[in-house]
Amino acid sequence: MMSHDLDTTTHGDPALAGWEIASVVTSCLIAEWTIFTFAGGSQVVGAIPVTLAIAFMIFSHRARGETLKDIGFRLDNFFRAARVLALPTIVAVGLIILVSWLRRNHQFAFAPLRLRFLWVPLWALFQQYALQGFINRRAQIALGAGVKSVVLVALIFSLMHLPNPLLTVLTLVGGLIWAWAYQKETNLFALALSHTIVSGVLALSLAQDLVYNLRVGFKYFG
Amino acid sequence: MKLAHALIAKSIAESILVGVLAVTFYISAFPPTYHGWGEVLPDGIAGWAVNHASPWERVEVQLFIDAKFVATATANLNRPDIVAVGWARDAWHGYKFDGLKVRGPGRHQAIVYVLHSTRSGSQQTLQRLGDPIWFNVDDSGMLEPIYTRRFVAR
């Protein structure tokens, strides 16, 4: 067993855990696709499925007796987790900059910084919480720790980034690495740091025709 | 409350949300309050159109023949007959597309749509008024109706 705190043998019905994953994924898909289709991107309406998903995740944590530390909101293993993530993050950043350099005729060019980038760390932490702190943990209950649950988490993360082709591929790879790292060291802050660095470099260095403002779901089309 | 109950409650809440959104969107984009009818005249297509949600509005209609746009008009001509049968509160909801040049001889289909703008103005939709109108065109270019079974205003 890896060094995380989840004992999958005592956390109940694997099928129920599977339904929990399906429920949260459905909320995300409703927010990404249905709200933009029917309500023109209304933030108030969009908040409903997101709120339902958050409320359900909190309820589930309480029902299963999971603490914030169990989920990964902790600092005691931050540096161990950061060490696990350092090499993949550096490689990812290097590859993104290399691709950007090649596509811009061997020149470095970065997009201007925007105020909304200040939200990226929080957004990254929220995404990693939902993906790892909830979905990864439930995937481990359903499928056990290891390859199967890691692949499931990565596929779900990738699904959430459709139909943006580049992000779908990148998040599949990122999802594999981050899900594996979470199962090795349960720390959401280190994951959010890695996520922030990679998405920040991605948004700043790659041409917009490739990343299309990191848009996903129905919003991708405009 | 058990976890399974929470799952069911959340699913029901989301089903209701999606259902409400879908119905609201449909009613906003394609309000079921438009009614109208069209018929063939020797020199064109004429009829009436009314929006029961806004009875005094003179709605805009568009004519398509054989699925191709032909003309647009405002339904503001005098049609006292629709007041008499209770379809409208005032008579000024008629329209007429005349002087149509349709290639003949042959059979053609005309459809009259009402143009609707959503409140925000970000979307415009077309809704068919009544049934498709089938007609023949003779050698001289005159239109002649082909009667079908249904005669129900929509």
Short mmCIF file of C-alpha atoms in Angstrom, two decimals:
data_model
loop_
_atom_site.label_atom_id
_atom_site.label_comp_id
_atom_site.label_asym_id
_atom_site.label_seq_id
_atom_site.Cartn_x
_atom_site.Cartn_y
_atom_site.Cartn_z
CA MET A 1 0.00 0.00 0.00
CA MET A 2 1.19 3.52 -0.81
CA SER A 3 1.84 6.09 1.91
CA HIS A 4 -1.59 7.76 1.77
CA ASP A 5 -4.04 7.54 4.65
CA LEU A 6 -6.90 5.82 2.85
CA ASP A 7 -7.64 2.31 4.03
CA THR A 8 -9.79 1.08 1.15
CA THR A 9 -10.79 -2.09 2.98
CA THR A 10 -12.78 -0.22 5.61
CA HIS A 11 -14.46 2.43 3.52
CA GLY A 12 -17.48 0.47 2.47
CA ASP A 13 -19.20 -0.39 -0.74
CA PRO A 14 -17.05 0.05 -3.88
CA ALA A 15 -20.20 0.46 -6.00
CA LEU A 16 -21.39 3.34 -3.82
CA ALA A 17 -18.00 5.02 -4.25
CA GLY A 18 -18.41 4.61 -8.00
CA TRP A 19 -21.82 6.30 -7.88
CA GLU A 20 -20.31 9.14 -5.86
CA ILE A 21 -17.74 9.71 -8.59
CA ALA A 22 -20.45 9.59 -11.28
CA SER A 23 -22.55 12.09 -9.35
CA VAL A 24 -19.78 14.69 -8.98
CA VAL A 25 -18.65 14.23 -12.59
CA THR A 26 -22.26 14.76 -13.73
CA SER A 27 -22.46 18.03 -11.78
CA CYS A 28 -19.28 19.26 -13.47
CA LEU A 29 -20.56 18.29 -16.92
CA ILE A 30 -23.88 20.03 -16.25
CA ALA A 31 -22.01 23.19 -15.22
CA GLU A 32 -19.70 23.03 -18.25
CA TRP A 33 -22.19 22.06 -20.93
CA THR A 34 -25.84 22.52 -19.95
CA ILE A 35 -25.61 25.88 -18.20
CA PHE A 36 -23.76 27.51 -21.08
CA THR A 37 -26.15 25.95 -23.58
CA PHE A 38 -29.41 26.87 -21.88
CA ALA A 39 -28.64 29.79 -19.56
CA GLY A 40 -26.03 31.67 -21.59
CA GLY A 41 -23.32 31.21 -18.99
CA SER A 42 -25.29 32.71 -16.11
CA GLN A 43 -23.02 32.54 -13.06
CA VAL A 44 -25.96 32.29 -10.67
CA VAL A 45 -27.44 29.27 -12.46
CA GLY A 46 -23.96 27.80 -12.97
CA ALA A 47 -23.37 27.99 -9.23
CA ILE A 48 -26.25 25.56 -8.56
CA PRO A 49 -24.64 22.30 -9.79
CA VAL A 50 -21.26 23.41 -8.40
CA THR A 51 -22.81 24.10 -4.99
CA LEU A 52 -24.65 20.77 -5.07
CA ALA A 53 -21.40 18.96 -5.89
CA ILE A 54 -19.46 20.73 -3.11
CA ALA A 55 -22.23 20.09 -0.60
CA PHE A 56 -22.33 16.44 -1.57
CA MET A 57 -18.54 16.04 -1.32
CA ILE A 58 -18.53 17.62 2.15
CA PHE A 59 -21.42 15.38 3.21
CA SER A 60 -19.59 12.33 1.86
CA HIS A 61 -16.39 13.21 3.73
CA ARG A 62 -18.36 13.52 6.96
CA ALA A 63 -20.28 10.30 6.33
CA ARG A 64 -17.02 8.46 5.76
CA GLY A 65 -15.27 10.13 8.68
CA GLU A 66 -12.57 11.78 6.58
CA THR A 67 -10.70 14.72 8.11
CA LEU A 68 -9.08 17.64 6.27
CA LYS A 69 -5.72 16.03 6.93
CA ASP A 70 -6.90 12.72 5.44
CA ILE A 71 -8.03 14.54 2.30
CA GLY A 72 -4.69 16.32 1.89
CA PHE A 73 -5.13 19.78 3.39
CA ARG A 74 -1.93 19.46 5.39
CA LEU A 75 1.58 20.84 5.50
CA ASP A 76 3.53 18.14 7.36
CA ASN A 77 4.31 16.24 4.12
CA PHE A 78 4.38 19.25 1.78
CA PHE A 79 8.08 19.00 0.97
CA ARG A 80 7.93 15.24 0.44
CA ALA A 81 5.01 15.72 -1.95
CA ALA A 82 6.78 18.64 -3.66
CA ARG A 83 9.82 16.41 -4.19
CA VAL A 84 7.60 13.79 -5.86
CA LEU A 85 6.13 16.44 -8.14
CA ALA A 86 9.27 18.48 -8.85
CA LEU A 87 10.71 16.47 -11.73
CA PRO A 88 7.42 15.95 -13.67
CA THR A 89 6.57 19.65 -13.22
CA ILE A 90 9.99 20.81 -14.45
CA VAL A 91 9.80 18.45 -17.43
CA ALA A 92 6.27 19.66 -18.30
CA VAL A 93 7.29 23.32 -18.08
CA GLY A 94 10.38 22.64 -20.20
CA LEU A 95 8.35 20.86 -22.86
CA ILE A 96 5.73 23.63 -23.00
CA ILE A 97 8.41 26.31 -23.40
CA LEU A 98 10.19 24.19 -26.03
CA VAL A 99 7.01 23.74 -28.07
CA SER A 100 6.24 27.45 -27.75
CA TRP A 101 9.77 28.32 -28.89
CA LEU A 102 9.53 25.99 -31.89
CA ARG A 103 6.09 27.29 -32.91
CA ARG A 104 7.23 30.94 -32.71
CA ASN A 105 10.15 30.46 -35.07
CA HIS A 106 12.73 29.98 -32.34
CA GLN A 107 11.71 33.05 -30.33
CA PHE A 108 10.46 33.42 -26.80
CA ALA A 109 7.21 35.35 -26.47
CA PHE A 110 4.94 35.48 -23.44
CA ALA A 111 1.38 36.75 -23.23
CA PRO A 112 0.84 39.73 -20.90
CA LEU A 113 -0.05 38.94 -17.31
CA ARG A 114 -3.69 39.44 -16.42
CA LEU A 115 -5.28 40.17 -13.08
CA ARG A 116 -7.37 37.01 -13.26
CA PHE A 117 -4.17 34.93 -13.08
CA LEU A 118 -4.18 35.73 -9.34
CA TRP A 119 -7.09 33.28 -9.03
CA VAL A 120 -5.17 30.43 -10.65
CA PRO A 121 -3.66 29.06 -7.39
CA LEU A 122 -7.08 28.95 -5.72
CA TRP A 123 -8.72 27.46 -8.79
CA ALA A 124 -5.92 24.89 -9.02
CA LEU A 125 -6.37 23.98 -5.36
CA PHE A 126 -10.12 23.56 -5.85
CA GLN A 127 -9.63 21.39 -8.92
CA GLN A 128 -7.05 19.23 -7.16
CA TYR A 129 -9.31 18.90 -4.15
CA ALA A 130 -12.24 17.68 -6.29
CA LEU A 131 -10.05 15.49 -8.47
CA GLN A 132 -7.77 13.98 -5.88
CA GLY A 133 -9.31 14.75 -2.49
CA PHE A 134 -12.63 13.35 -3.62
CA ILE A 135 -12.52 11.45 -6.93
CA ASN A 136 -9.13 9.82 -6.39
CA ARG A 137 -10.12 8.71 -2.89
CA ARG A 138 -13.43 7.28 -4.11
CA ALA A 139 -11.65 5.65 -7.08
CA GLN A 140 -9.33 3.92 -4.62
CA ILE A 141 -12.36 2.59 -2.72
CA ALA A 142 -13.94 1.39 -5.96
CA LEU A 143 -10.87 0.02 -7.73
CA GLY A 144 -8.10 -0.04 -5.14
CA ALA A 145 -4.94 2.05 -5.04
CA GLY A 146 -2.68 1.80 -8.07
CA VAL A 147 -2.88 1.85 -11.84
CA LYS A 148 -6.65 1.35 -12.26
CA SER A 149 -7.70 4.20 -9.98
CA VAL A 150 -4.93 6.48 -11.30
CA VAL A 151 -6.07 5.90 -14.90
CA LEU A 152 -9.73 6.49 -13.94
CA VAL A 153 -8.86 9.83 -12.30
CA ALA A 154 -6.83 10.89 -15.35
CA LEU A 155 -9.64 9.93 -17.74
CA ILE A 156 -12.15 11.91 -15.72
CA PHE A 157 -9.83 14.94 -15.59
CA SER A 158 -9.38 14.68 -19.35
CA LEU A 159 -13.14 14.33 -19.93
CA MET A 160 -13.69 17.59 -18.05
CA HIS A 161 -11.49 19.42 -20.58
CA LEU A 162 -13.33 18.34 -23.72
CA PRO A 163 -13.65 19.58 -26.42
CA ASN A 164 -10.39 21.55 -26.16
CA PRO A 165 -8.09 19.07 -27.95
CA LEU A 166 -4.77 20.22 -26.50
CA LEU A 167 -6.08 20.49 -22.94
CA THR A 168 -7.78 17.08 -23.23
CA VAL A 169 -4.46 15.43 -24.05
CA LEU A 170 -2.42 17.47 -21.56
CA THR A 171 -4.84 16.86 -18.71
CA LEU A 172 -4.80 13.16 -19.41
CA VAL A 173 -1.01 13.16 -18.91
CA GLY A 174 -1.20 15.64 -16.03
CA GLY A 175 -4.01 13.65 -14.45
CA LEU A 176 -1.94 10.47 -14.50
CA ILE A 177 1.01 12.20 -12.83
CA TRP A 178 -1.01 14.12 -10.24
CA ALA A 179 -3.19 11.11 -9.35
CA TRP A 180 -0.07 8.96 -8.95
CA ALA A 181 1.60 11.68 -6.84
CA TYR A 182 -1.49 12.00 -4.61
CA GLN A 183 -1.50 8.28 -3.95
CA LYS A 184 2.19 8.50 -2.99
CA GLU A 185 1.91 11.64 -0.84
CA THR A 186 -1.52 12.94 0.08
CA ASN A 187 -0.95 16.69 -0.14
CA LEU A 188 -3.22 19.02 -2.06
CA PHE A 189 -1.10 22.17 -1.61
CA ALA A 190 1.87 20.66 -3.44
CA LEU A 191 -0.42 19.46 -6.21
CA ALA A 192 -2.03 22.90 -6.49
CA LEU A 193 1.43 24.48 -6.72
CA SER A 194 2.42 22.13 -9.55
CA HIS A 195 -0.95 22.71 -11.28
CA THR A 196 -0.57 26.51 -10.96
CA ILE A 197 2.93 26.50 -12.43
CA VAL A 198 2.03 24.27 -15.38
CA SER A 199 -1.23 26.03 -16.29
CA GLY A 200 0.38 29.45 -15.82
CA VAL A 201 3.24 28.62 -18.18
CA LEU A 202 0.75 27.05 -20.59
CA ALA A 203 -1.49 30.12 -20.66
CA LEU A 204 1.41 32.56 -20.96
CA SER A 205 3.63 30.84 -23.48
CA LEU A 206 1.52 28.89 -25.92
CA ALA A 207 -0.30 30.61 -28.78
CA GLN A 208 -4.02 31.17 -28.25
CA ASP A 209 -4.92 29.08 -31.29
CA LEU A 210 -3.57 26.11 -29.35
CA VAL A 211 -4.91 26.66 -25.85
CA TYR A 212 -7.86 28.92 -26.76
CA ASN A 213 -7.83 30.77 -23.42
CA LEU A 214 -7.94 27.39 -21.62
CA ARG A 215 -11.65 27.25 -22.45
CA VAL A 216 -13.50 23.96 -22.00
CA GLY A 217 -17.05 22.68 -22.30
CA PHE A 218 -19.62 24.62 -24.33
CA LYS A 219 -17.68 27.84 -23.68
CA TYR A 220 -14.94 26.49 -25.93
CA PHE A 221 -17.06 27.34 -28.97
CA GLY A 222 -17.23 31.00 -28.02
CA MET B 1 -29.32 10.91 6.07
CA LYS B 2 -27.34 8.16 4.44
CA LEU B 3 -24.88 8.66 1.61
CA ALA B 4 -27.15 6.83 -0.81
CA HIS B 5 -30.03 9.13 0.11
CA ALA B 6 -27.83 12.17 -0.49
CA LEU B 7 -26.91 10.77 -3.90
CA ILE B 8 -30.56 10.31 -4.83
CA ALA B 9 -31.52 13.77 -3.55
CA LYS B 10 -28.70 15.39 -5.52
CA SER B 11 -29.68 13.50 -8.67
CA ILE B 12 -33.29 14.61 -8.37
CA ALA B 13 -32.26 18.23 -7.76
CA GLU B 14 -30.02 18.19 -10.84
CA SER B 15 -32.68 16.52 -12.98
CA ILE B 16 -35.13 19.25 -11.99
CA LEU B 17 -32.51 21.94 -12.69
CA VAL B 18 -31.76 20.59 -16.17
CA GLY B 19 -35.46 20.12 -16.90
CA VAL B 20 -36.34 23.66 -15.82
CA LEU B 21 -33.43 25.06 -17.84
CA ALA B 22 -34.46 23.14 -20.95
CA VAL B 23 -38.12 24.17 -20.77
CA THR B 24 -37.25 27.79 -19.93
CA PHE B 25 -34.82 27.93 -22.82
CA TYR B 26 -37.33 26.44 -25.25
CA ILE B 27 -40.09 28.82 -24.20
CA SER B 28 -37.72 31.75 -24.43
CA ALA B 29 -36.39 30.76 -27.86
CA PHE B 30 -39.60 29.35 -29.34
CA PRO B 31 -42.56 30.89 -27.45
CA PRO B 32 -45.73 28.84 -27.97
CA THR B 33 -47.75 32.05 -28.13
CA TYR B 34 -47.46 32.68 -31.88
CA HIS B 35 -50.37 31.62 -34.05
CA GLY B 36 -51.10 32.10 -37.67
CA TRP B 37 -52.18 30.71 -40.98
CA GLY B 38 -51.38 31.14 -44.64
CA GLU B 39 -53.02 30.38 -47.95
CA VAL B 40 -52.31 30.54 -51.65
CA LEU B 41 -53.69 33.35 -53.80
CA PRO B 42 -53.29 33.44 -57.57
CA ASP B 43 -50.50 36.01 -57.24
CA GLY B 44 -48.96 35.20 -53.89
CA ILE B 45 -49.22 33.92 -50.33
CA ALA B 46 -51.37 35.66 -47.73
CA GLY B 47 -52.34 34.99 -44.14
CA TRP B 48 -52.26 36.32 -40.63
CA ALA B 49 -49.93 36.10 -37.62
CA VAL B 50 -50.46 37.05 -34.01
CA ASN B 51 -48.48 36.83 -30.77
CA HIS B 52 -50.92 36.13 -27.93
CA ALA B 53 -48.31 37.16 -25.37
CA SER B 54 -48.29 40.59 -26.99
CA PRO B 55 -51.64 40.96 -28.78
CA TRP B 56 -50.97 44.44 -30.19
CA GLU B 57 -47.58 43.55 -31.63
CA ARG B 58 -47.24 43.46 -35.41
CA VAL B 59 -45.04 40.44 -35.87
CA GLU B 60 -42.48 39.98 -38.58
CA VAL B 61 -42.94 37.01 -40.91
CA GLN B 62 -40.63 35.44 -43.46
CA LEU B 63 -41.58 33.43 -46.51
CA PHE B 64 -39.55 30.44 -47.65
CA ILE B 65 -40.38 28.62 -50.88
CA ASP B 66 -38.85 25.20 -51.43
CA ALA B 67 -36.72 25.81 -48.29
CA LYS B 68 -35.20 29.01 -49.71
CA PHE B 69 -35.77 32.48 -48.24
CA VAL B 70 -37.93 34.63 -50.51
CA ALA B 71 -39.22 37.68 -48.63
CA THR B 72 -39.93 39.26 -45.29
CA ALA B 73 -42.96 41.32 -44.23
CA THR B 74 -44.69 42.79 -41.20
CA ALA B 75 -48.10 41.32 -40.40
CA ASN B 76 -50.02 44.62 -40.22
CA LEU B 77 -52.72 44.34 -42.90
CA ASN B 78 -56.43 44.47 -42.16
CA ARG B 79 -57.99 41.03 -41.51
CA PRO B 80 -61.34 41.54 -39.73
CA ASP B 81 -62.15 37.83 -40.13
CA ILE B 82 -59.58 36.81 -37.48
CA VAL B 83 -61.17 39.13 -34.92
CA ALA B 84 -64.59 37.67 -35.70
CA VAL B 85 -63.41 34.13 -34.95
CA GLY B 86 -61.45 35.20 -31.88
CA TRP B 87 -57.86 34.70 -32.99
CA ALA B 88 -56.89 38.35 -32.39
CA ARG B 89 -58.08 41.40 -30.49
CA ASP B 90 -57.63 43.73 -33.43
CA ALA B 91 -57.76 43.21 -37.17
CA TRP B 92 -54.30 44.48 -38.13
CA HIS B 93 -52.42 41.18 -38.23
CA GLY B 94 -52.60 40.20 -41.91
CA TYR B 95 -49.70 39.74 -44.26
CA LYS B 96 -49.36 39.24 -47.98
CA PHE B 97 -46.45 38.27 -50.18
CA ASP B 98 -47.46 39.18 -53.70
CA GLY B 99 -45.71 39.42 -57.02
CA LEU B 100 -43.93 36.15 -56.36
CA LYS B 101 -41.89 34.85 -59.25
CA VAL B 102 -41.89 31.09 -58.83
CA ARG B 103 -40.59 28.92 -61.64
CA GLY B 104 -43.40 26.99 -63.31
CA PRO B 105 -44.98 24.77 -64.21
CA GLY B 106 -44.56 22.60 -61.14
CA ARG B 107 -45.35 21.84 -57.55
CA HIS B 108 -43.83 23.91 -54.74
CA GLN B 109 -43.96 24.27 -50.99
CA ALA B 110 -44.20 27.56 -49.11
CA ILE B 111 -43.61 27.94 -45.39
CA VAL B 112 -44.24 31.13 -43.45
CA TYR B 113 -42.16 31.63 -40.32
CA VAL B 114 -42.51 34.19 -37.58
CA LEU B 115 -39.31 35.93 -36.51
CA HIS B 116 -38.80 36.05 -32.74
CA SER B 117 -36.07 37.85 -30.78
CA THR B 118 -35.17 36.76 -27.27
CA ARG B 119 -35.39 39.40 -24.54
CA SER B 120 -31.63 39.94 -24.50
CA GLY B 121 -31.62 40.20 -28.27
CA SER B 122 -28.74 37.78 -28.47
CA GLN B 123 -30.77 35.17 -30.34
CA GLN B 124 -33.38 35.28 -33.08
CA THR B 125 -35.44 32.26 -34.04
CA LEU B 126 -37.90 31.30 -36.74
CA GLN B 127 -41.09 29.37 -35.95
CA ARG B 128 -43.34 27.90 -38.58
CA LEU B 129 -46.84 29.36 -38.71
CA GLY B 130 -49.51 26.84 -39.63
CA ASP B 131 -48.81 23.99 -41.99
CA PRO B 132 -46.62 23.98 -45.06
CA ILE B 133 -48.52 25.40 -48.03
CA TRP B 134 -48.43 23.30 -51.18
CA PHE B 135 -49.21 24.89 -54.52
CA ASN B 136 -48.85 24.45 -58.26
CA VAL B 137 -47.56 27.06 -60.63
CA ASP B 138 -48.95 27.03 -64.16
CA ASP B 139 -47.30 28.12 -67.40
CA SER B 140 -48.41 31.71 -66.92
CA GLY B 141 -46.88 31.87 -63.42
CA MET B 142 -50.19 31.83 -61.56
CA LEU B 143 -50.33 30.02 -58.22
CA GLU B 144 -52.95 27.40 -57.51
CA PRO B 145 -53.39 25.71 -54.10
CA ILE B 146 -53.05 21.98 -53.53
CA TYR B 147 -55.38 21.23 -50.69
CA THR B 148 -54.19 19.00 -47.88
CA ARG B 149 -56.24 17.41 -45.14
CA ARG B 150 -55.33 19.60 -42.14
CA PHE B 151 -56.75 23.08 -41.69
CA VAL B 152 -55.79 23.98 -38.16
CA ALA B 153 -54.28 27.31 -37.20
CA ARG B 154 -51.16 27.00 -35.15
#
